[in-house]
CSV table of C-alpha atoms in Angstrom, one decimal:
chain,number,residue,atom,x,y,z
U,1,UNK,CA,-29.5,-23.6,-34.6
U,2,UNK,CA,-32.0,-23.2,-37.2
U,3,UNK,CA,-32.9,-19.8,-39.2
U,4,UNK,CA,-35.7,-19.5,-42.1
U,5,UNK,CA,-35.3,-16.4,-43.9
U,6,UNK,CA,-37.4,-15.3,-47.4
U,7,UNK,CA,-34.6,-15.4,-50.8
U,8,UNK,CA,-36.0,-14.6,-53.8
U,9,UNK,CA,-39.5,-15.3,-53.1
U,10,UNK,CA,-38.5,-18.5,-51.9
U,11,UNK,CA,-38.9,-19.5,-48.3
U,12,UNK,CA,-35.1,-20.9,-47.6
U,13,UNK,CA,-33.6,-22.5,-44.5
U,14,UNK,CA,-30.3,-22.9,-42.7
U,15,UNK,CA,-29.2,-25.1,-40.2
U,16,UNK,CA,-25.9,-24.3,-38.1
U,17,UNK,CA,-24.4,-25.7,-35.1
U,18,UNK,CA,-24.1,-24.0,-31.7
U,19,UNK,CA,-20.2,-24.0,-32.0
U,20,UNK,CA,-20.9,-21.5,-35.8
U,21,UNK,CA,-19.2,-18.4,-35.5
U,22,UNK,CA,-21.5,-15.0,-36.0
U,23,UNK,CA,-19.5,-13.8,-38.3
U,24,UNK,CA,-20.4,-17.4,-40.4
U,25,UNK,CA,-23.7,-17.1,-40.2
U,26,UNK,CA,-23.9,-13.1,-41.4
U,27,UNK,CA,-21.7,-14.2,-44.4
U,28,UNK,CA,-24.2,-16.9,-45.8
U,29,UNK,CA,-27.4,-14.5,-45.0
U,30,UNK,CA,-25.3,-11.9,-46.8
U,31,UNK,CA,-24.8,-14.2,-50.1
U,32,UNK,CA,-28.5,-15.1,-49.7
U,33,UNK,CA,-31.2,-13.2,-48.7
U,34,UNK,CA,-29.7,-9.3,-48.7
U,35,UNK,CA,-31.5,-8.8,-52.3
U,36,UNK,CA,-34.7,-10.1,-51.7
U,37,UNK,CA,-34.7,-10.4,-48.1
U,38,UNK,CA,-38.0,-9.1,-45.8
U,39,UNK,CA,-37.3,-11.6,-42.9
U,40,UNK,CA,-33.9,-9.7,-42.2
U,41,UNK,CA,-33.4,-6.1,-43.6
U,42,UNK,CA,-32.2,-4.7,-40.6
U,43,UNK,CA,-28.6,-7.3,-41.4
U,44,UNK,CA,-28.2,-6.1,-44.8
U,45,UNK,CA,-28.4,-2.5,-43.7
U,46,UNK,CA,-26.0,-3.1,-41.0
U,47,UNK,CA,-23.5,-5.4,-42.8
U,48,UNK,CA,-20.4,-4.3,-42.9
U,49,UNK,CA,-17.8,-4.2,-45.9
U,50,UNK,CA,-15.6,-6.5,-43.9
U,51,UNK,CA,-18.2,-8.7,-43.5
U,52,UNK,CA,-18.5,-7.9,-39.6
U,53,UNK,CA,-21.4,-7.2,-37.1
U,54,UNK,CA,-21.8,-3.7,-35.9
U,55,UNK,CA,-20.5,-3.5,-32.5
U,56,UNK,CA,-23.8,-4.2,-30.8
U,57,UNK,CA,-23.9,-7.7,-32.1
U,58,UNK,CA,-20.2,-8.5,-32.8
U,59,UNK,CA,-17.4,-8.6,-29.8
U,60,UNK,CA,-16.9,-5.8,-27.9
U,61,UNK,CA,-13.8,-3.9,-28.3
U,62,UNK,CA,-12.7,-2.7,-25.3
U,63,UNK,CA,-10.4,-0.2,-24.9
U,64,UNK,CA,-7.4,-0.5,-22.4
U,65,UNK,CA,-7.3,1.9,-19.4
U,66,UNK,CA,-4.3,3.8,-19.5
U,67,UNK,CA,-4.7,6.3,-16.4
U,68,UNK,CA,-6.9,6.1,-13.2
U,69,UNK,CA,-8.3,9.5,-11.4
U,70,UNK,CA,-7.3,10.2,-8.0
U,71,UNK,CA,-10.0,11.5,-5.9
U,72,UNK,CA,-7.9,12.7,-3.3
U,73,UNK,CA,-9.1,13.6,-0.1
U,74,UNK,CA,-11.6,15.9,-0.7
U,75,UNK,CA,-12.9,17.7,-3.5
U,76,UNK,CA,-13.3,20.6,-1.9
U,77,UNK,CA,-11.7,23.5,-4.0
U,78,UNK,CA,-11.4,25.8,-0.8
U,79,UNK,CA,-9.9,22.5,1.6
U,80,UNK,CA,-7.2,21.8,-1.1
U,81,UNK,CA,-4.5,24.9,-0.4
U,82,UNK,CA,-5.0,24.1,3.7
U,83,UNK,CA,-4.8,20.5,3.1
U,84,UNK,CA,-1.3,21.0,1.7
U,85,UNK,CA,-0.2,23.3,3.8
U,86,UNK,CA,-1.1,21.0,6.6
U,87,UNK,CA,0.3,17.2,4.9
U,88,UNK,CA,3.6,19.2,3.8
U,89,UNK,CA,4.2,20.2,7.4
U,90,UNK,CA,3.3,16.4,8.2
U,91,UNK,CA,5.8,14.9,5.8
U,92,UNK,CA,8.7,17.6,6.2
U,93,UNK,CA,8.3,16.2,10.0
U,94,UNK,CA,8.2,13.0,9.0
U,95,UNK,CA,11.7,13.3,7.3
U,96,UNK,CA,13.1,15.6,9.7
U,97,UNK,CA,12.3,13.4,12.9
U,98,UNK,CA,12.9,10.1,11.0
U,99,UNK,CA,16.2,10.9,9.2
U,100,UNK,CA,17.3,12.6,12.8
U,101,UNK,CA,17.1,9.2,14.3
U,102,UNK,CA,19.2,7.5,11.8
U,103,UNK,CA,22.2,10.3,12.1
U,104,UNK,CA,21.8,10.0,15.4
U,105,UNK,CA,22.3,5.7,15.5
U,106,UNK,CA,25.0,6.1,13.4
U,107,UNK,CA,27.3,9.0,14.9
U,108,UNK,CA,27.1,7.8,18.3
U,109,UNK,CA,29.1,4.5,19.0
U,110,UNK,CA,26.6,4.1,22.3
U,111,UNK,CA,24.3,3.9,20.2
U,112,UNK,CA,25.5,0.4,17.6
U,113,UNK,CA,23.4,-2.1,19.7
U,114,UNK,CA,21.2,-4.5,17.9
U,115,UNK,CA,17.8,-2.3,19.2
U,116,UNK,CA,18.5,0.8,18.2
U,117,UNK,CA,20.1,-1.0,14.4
U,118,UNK,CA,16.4,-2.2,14.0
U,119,UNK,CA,15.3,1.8,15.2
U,120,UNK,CA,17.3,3.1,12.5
U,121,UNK,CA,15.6,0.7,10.1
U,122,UNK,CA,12.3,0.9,11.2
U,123,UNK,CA,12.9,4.8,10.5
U,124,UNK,CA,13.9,3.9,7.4
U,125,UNK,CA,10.8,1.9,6.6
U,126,UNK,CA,8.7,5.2,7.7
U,127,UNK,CA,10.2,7.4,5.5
U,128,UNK,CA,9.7,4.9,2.4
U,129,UNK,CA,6.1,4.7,3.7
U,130,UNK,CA,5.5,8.1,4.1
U,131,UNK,CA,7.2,9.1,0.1
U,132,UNK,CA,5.5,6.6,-2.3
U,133,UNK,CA,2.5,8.4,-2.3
U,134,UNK,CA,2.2,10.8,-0.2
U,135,UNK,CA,4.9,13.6,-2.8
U,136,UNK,CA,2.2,12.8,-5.2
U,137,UNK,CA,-0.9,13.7,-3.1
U,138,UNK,CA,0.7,17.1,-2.5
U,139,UNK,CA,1.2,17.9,-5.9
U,140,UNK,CA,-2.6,17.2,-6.6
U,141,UNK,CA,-3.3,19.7,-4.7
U,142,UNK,CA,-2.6,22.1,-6.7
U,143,UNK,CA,-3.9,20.4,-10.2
U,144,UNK,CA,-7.2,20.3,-11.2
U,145,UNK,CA,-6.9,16.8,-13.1
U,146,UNK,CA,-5.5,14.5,-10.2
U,147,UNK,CA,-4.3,11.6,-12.8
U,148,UNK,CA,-1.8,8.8,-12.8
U,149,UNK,CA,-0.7,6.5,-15.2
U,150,UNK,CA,-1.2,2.7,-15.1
U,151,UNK,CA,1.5,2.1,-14.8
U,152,UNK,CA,2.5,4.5,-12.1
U,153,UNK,CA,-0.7,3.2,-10.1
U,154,UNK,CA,1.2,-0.8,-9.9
U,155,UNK,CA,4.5,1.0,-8.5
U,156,UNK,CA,2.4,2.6,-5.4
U,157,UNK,CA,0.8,-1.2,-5.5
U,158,UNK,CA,3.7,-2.7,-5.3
U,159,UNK,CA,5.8,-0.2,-2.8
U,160,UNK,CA,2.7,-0.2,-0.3
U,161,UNK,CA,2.4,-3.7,-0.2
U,162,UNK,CA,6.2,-4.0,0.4
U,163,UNK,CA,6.7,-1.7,2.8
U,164,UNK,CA,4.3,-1.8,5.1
U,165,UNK,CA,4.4,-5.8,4.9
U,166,UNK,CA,8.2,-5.3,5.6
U,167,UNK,CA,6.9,-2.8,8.5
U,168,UNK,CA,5.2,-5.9,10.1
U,169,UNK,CA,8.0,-8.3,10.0
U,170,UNK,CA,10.5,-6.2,11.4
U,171,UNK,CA,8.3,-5.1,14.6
U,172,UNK,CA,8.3,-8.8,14.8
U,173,UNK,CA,12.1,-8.9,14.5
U,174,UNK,CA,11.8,-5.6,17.5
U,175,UNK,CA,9.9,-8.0,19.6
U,176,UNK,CA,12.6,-10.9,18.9
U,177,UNK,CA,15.1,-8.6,20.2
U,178,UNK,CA,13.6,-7.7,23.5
U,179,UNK,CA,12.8,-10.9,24.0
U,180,UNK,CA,16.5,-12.4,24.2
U,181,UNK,CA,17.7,-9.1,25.9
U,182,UNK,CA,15.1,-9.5,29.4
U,183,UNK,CA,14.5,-13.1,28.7
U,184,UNK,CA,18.4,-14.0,28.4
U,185,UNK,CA,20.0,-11.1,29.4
U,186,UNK,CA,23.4,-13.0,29.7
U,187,UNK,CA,23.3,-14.5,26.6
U,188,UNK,CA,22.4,-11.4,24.6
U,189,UNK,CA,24.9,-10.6,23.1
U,190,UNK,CA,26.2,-13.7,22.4
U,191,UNK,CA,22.7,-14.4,20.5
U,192,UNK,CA,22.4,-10.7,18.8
U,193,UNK,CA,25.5,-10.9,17.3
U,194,UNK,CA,25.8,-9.1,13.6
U,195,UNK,CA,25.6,-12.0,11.1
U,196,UNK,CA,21.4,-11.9,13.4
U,197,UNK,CA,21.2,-7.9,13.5
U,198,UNK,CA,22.0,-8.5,9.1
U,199,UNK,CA,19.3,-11.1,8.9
U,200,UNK,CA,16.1,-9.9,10.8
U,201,UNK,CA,16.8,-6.9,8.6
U,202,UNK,CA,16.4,-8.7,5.4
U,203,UNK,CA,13.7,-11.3,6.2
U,204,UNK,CA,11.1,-8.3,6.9
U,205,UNK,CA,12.2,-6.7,3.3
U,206,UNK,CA,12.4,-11.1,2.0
U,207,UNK,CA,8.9,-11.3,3.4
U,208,UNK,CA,7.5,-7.7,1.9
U,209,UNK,CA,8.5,-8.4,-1.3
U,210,UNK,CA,6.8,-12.0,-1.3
U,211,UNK,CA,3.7,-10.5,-0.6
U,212,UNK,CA,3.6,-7.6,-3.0
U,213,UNK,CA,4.7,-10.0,-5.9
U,214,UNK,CA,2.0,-12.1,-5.2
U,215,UNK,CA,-0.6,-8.8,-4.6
U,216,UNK,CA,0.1,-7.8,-7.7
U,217,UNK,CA,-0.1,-11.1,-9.3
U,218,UNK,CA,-3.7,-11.1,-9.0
U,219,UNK,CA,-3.9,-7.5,-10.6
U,220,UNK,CA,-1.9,-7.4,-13.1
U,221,UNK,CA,-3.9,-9.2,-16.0
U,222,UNK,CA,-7.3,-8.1,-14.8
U,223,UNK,CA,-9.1,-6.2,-17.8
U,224,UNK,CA,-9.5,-2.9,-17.1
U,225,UNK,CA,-12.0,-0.7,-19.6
U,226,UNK,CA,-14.0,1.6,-17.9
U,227,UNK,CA,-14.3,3.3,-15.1
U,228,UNK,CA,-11.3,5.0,-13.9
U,229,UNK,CA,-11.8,6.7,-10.4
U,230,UNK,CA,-9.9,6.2,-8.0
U,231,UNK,CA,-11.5,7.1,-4.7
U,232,UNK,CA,-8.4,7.9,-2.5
U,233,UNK,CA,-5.0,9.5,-2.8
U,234,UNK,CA,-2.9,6.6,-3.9
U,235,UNK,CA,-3.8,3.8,-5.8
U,236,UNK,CA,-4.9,1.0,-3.3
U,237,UNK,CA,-5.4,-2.4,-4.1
U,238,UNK,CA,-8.9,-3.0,-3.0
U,239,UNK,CA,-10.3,-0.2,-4.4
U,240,UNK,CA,-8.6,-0.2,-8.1
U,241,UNK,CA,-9.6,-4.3,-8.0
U,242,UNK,CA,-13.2,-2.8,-8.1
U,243,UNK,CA,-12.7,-1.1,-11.4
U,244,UNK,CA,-11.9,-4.4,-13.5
U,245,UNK,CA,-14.3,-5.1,-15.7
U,246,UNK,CA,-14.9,-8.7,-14.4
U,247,UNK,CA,-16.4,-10.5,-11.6
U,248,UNK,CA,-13.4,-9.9,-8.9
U,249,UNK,CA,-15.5,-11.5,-5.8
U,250,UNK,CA,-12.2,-14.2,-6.1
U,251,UNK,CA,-9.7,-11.6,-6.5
U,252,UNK,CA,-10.7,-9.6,-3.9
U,253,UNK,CA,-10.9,-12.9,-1.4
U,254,UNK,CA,-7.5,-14.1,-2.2
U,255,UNK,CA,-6.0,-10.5,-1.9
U,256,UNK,CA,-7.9,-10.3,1.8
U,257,UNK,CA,-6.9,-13.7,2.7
U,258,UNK,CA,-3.1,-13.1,1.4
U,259,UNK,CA,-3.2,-10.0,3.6
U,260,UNK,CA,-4.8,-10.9,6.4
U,261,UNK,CA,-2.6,-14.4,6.6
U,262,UNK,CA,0.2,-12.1,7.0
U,263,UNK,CA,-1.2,-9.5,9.3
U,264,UNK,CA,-2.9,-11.7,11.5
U,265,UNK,CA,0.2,-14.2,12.1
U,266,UNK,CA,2.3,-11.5,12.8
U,267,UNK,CA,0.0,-10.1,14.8
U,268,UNK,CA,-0.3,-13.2,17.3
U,269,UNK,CA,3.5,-13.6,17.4
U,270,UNK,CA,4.0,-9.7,18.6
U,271,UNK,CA,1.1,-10.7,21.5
U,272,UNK,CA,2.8,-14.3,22.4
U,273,UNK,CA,6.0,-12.3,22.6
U,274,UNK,CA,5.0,-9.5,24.7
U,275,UNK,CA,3.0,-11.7,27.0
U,276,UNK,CA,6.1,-13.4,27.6
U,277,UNK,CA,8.1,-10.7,27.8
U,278,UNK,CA,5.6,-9.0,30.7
U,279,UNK,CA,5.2,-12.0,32.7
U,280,UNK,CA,9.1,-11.9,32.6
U,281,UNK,CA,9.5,-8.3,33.8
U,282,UNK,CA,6.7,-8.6,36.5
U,283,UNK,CA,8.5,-11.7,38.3
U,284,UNK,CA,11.8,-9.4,37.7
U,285,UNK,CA,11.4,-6.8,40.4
U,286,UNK,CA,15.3,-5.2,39.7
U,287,UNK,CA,16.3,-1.9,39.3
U,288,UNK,CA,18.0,-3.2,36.1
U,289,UNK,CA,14.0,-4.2,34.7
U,290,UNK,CA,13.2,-0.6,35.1
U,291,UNK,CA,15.0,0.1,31.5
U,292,UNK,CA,13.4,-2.9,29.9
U,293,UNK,CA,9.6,-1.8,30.9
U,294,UNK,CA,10.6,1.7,29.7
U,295,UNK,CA,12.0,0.5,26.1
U,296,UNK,CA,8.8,-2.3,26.5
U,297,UNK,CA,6.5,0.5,26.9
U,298,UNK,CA,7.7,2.1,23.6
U,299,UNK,CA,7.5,-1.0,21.8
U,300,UNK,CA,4.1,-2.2,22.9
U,301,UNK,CA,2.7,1.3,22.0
U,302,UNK,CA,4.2,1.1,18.4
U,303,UNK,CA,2.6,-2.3,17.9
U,304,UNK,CA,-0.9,-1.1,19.0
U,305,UNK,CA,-0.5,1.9,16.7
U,306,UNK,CA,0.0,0.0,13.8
U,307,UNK,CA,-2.9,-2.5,14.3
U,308,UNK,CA,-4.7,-1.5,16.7
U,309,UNK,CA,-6.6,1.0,14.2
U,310,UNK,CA,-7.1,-1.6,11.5
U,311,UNK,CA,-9.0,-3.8,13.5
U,312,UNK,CA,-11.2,-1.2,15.4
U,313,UNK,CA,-11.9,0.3,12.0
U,314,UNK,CA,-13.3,-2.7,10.2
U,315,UNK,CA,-15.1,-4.1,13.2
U,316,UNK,CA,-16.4,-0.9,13.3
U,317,UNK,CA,-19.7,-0.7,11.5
U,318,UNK,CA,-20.4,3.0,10.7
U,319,UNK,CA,-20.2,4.3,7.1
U,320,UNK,CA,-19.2,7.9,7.7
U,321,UNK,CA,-16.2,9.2,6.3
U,322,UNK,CA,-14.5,6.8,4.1
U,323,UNK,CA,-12.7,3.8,5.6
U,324,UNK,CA,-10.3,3.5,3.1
U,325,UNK,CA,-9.1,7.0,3.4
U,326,UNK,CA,-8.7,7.3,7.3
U,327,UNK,CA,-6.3,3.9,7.2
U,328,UNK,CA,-4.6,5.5,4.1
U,329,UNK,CA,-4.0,8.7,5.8
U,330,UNK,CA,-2.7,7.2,9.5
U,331,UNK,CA,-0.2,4.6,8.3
U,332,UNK,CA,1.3,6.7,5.5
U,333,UNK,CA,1.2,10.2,7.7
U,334,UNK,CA,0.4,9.4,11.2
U,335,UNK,CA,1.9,6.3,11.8
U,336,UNK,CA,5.8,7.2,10.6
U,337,UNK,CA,5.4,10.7,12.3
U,338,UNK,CA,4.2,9.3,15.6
U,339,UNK,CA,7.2,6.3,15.9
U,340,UNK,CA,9.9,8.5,16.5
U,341,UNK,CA,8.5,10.6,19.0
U,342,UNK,CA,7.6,7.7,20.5
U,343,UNK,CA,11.0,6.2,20.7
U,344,UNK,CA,12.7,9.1,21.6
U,345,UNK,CA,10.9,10.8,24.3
U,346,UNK,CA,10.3,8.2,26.7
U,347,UNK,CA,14.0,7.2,25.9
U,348,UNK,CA,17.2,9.1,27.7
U,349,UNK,CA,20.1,7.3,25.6
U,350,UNK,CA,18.6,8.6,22.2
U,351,UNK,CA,18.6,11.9,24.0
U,352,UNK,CA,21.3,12.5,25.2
U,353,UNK,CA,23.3,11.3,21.6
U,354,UNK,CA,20.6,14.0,20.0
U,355,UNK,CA,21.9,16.8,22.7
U,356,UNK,CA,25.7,15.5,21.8
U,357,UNK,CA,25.0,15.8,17.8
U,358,UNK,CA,23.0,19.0,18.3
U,359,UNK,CA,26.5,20.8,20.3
U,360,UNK,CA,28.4,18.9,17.6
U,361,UNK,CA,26.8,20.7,14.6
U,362,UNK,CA,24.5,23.2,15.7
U,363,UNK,CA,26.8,25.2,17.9
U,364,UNK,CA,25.0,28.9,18.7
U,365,UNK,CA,27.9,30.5,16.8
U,366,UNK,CA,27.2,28.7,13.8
U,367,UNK,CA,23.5,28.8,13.8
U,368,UNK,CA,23.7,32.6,14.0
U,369,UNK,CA,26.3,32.8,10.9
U,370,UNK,CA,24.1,30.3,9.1
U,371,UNK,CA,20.8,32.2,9.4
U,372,UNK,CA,22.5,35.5,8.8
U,373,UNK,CA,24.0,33.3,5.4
U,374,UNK,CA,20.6,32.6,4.9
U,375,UNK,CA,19.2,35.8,5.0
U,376,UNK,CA,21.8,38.2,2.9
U,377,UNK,CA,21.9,35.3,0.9
């Protein structure tokens, strides 16, 4: 690089390389030409006491984000008191049914068969779905500044990511366990035995945890400096990606490929399985089948629910209402709310141990004293 500049009446020049720092070439133009300089004026005005750029001309300082905004749902002033009124019923429902399934599996020795241990933990599942964000969305309705720390913002990263990839395994484990029970009805027990219930519990928890770790190991050390918004209730990984302030066009591929790797294999083996398992039952006229397509029914219908909205959604090319939002809103609200019902009301076992827990605890006397408890309380 080559600079003249006027020093002292005398016409002076200075040759640099292209690897010379700024900050190198402003110190010898300082020592030179600020006292009689009429090439550069504007650097001697600027110059610093520390011998710096301003910020226009030196690196940018960036500072670190340490808080997004949550958009919520709406900004709506007048929606936000009906909207929680509405999502807390959702979520006290989603407890209620949810934990009501796992009491139930438990108290009731009928009940300790491999299908109905992967029911109680697929209840499970839906309650830690439906509680890493959705506790927060309800308080924000009733804020004004709908804020969450960064750090806050990785933990609903990494618990989405973990649950709902767990979610996907352990339907897969579901399907796994229908298929030995109508495919090898003789042999079921034999196969299902409780060192396999143990380990198609942990490989779907194994298998969420390997993806969120690596989700979030594409996050974690992007630079984030500006904006801040969030536009959801929760802090989801596509849409915080967008606020770094760097190209993410590779990011955001490898976080749709690690996803979609995982959603889409799964999602093949749940439709090999169930293929198989219907051709089975068809050729299997029995009276003993009549269970199996009951219990299939449920299953299949659970599995659709889950993806069947993802993919209708992004093939789906209308730009309405938010995409991000209406997934958001089904899998963490809709989706745990809806698989009980599901597996109870189609299923006369589950029931008839809810009938048996409800005499056992909520006997008529006892309701009566508690409410009366309740209200002279």
């Amino acid at each position: 690089m080559h600079i003249t500049y006027l020093s002292k009446g005398k016409t002076r020049s200075l040759h640099f390389s292209k690897f010379s720092g700024v900050n190198r070439i402003t110190e010898h133009i300082k020592q030179h030409s600020c006292q009689d300089s009429v090439l550069f004026p504007h650097f001697c005005s600027e110059i610093t006491e520390d011998n710096s750029l301003p910020m226009s001309m030196n690196e940018t300082n960036y500072s670190r984000v340490t808080e997004f905004v949550l958009l919520g749902l709406s900004s709506s002033k007048e929606l936000q008191p009906f909207l929680f009124l509405i999502f807390s019923l959702l979520y006290l429902a989603i407890l209620l049914g949810n934990f009501l399934i796992i009491l139930t599996v438990t108290s009731d020795s009928r009940l300790h068969t491999p299908m109905y241990f992967l029911l109680a933990n697929l209840s499970f599942i839906d309650i830690c779905v439906a509680s890493f964000a959705t506790p927060k969305m309800l308080a924000d309705f009733l804020v004004e500044q709908k804020t969450i720390s960064f750090e806050a913002c990785l933990a609903q990263i990494f618990c989405v990511h973990l649950f709902a990839g767990g979610e996907m395994v352990l339907l897969v484990s579901m399907a796994y366990d229908r298929y030995v029970a109508i495919c090898k009805p003789l042999h079921y027990m034999t196969i299902m035995n409780r060192h396999v219930c143990i380990t198609l519990v942990i490989i779907p928890w194994f298998v969420g945890f390997i993806h969120t770790i690596s989700q979030l190991a594409f996050t974690v050390n992007l630079p984030f400096c500006g904006p801040n918004q969030v536009d959801s209730f929760f802090c989801d990984l596509p849409l915080v990606t967008k606020l770094a302030c760097t190209d993410t066009y590779v990011v955001s591929l490898l976080i749709v490929a690690d996803s979609g790797v995982l959603t889409m294999s799964t999602f093949i083996f749940l439709v090999v399985s169930y293929t198989v398992i219907l051709i089975t039952v068809r050729n299997r006229s029995s009276a003993s089948m009549a269970k199996a397509r009951s219990t299939l029914t449920a299953h299949i219908t659970v599995v659709i629910l889950f993806f069947g909205p993802c993919i209708f959604i992004y093939a789906w090319p209308f730009n309405g209402y938010s995409v991000d939002k209406v997934l958001a809103v089904f899998y963490t609200i809709f989706t745990p709310i809806l698989n009980p019902l599901i597996y109870t009301l189609r299923n006369k076992e589950v029931k008839a141990a809810m009938s048996k827990l409800r005499g056992r605890y909520l006997k008529p006397g006892q309701v009566s004293a508690l409410i009366r408890n309740v209200l002279f309380l």
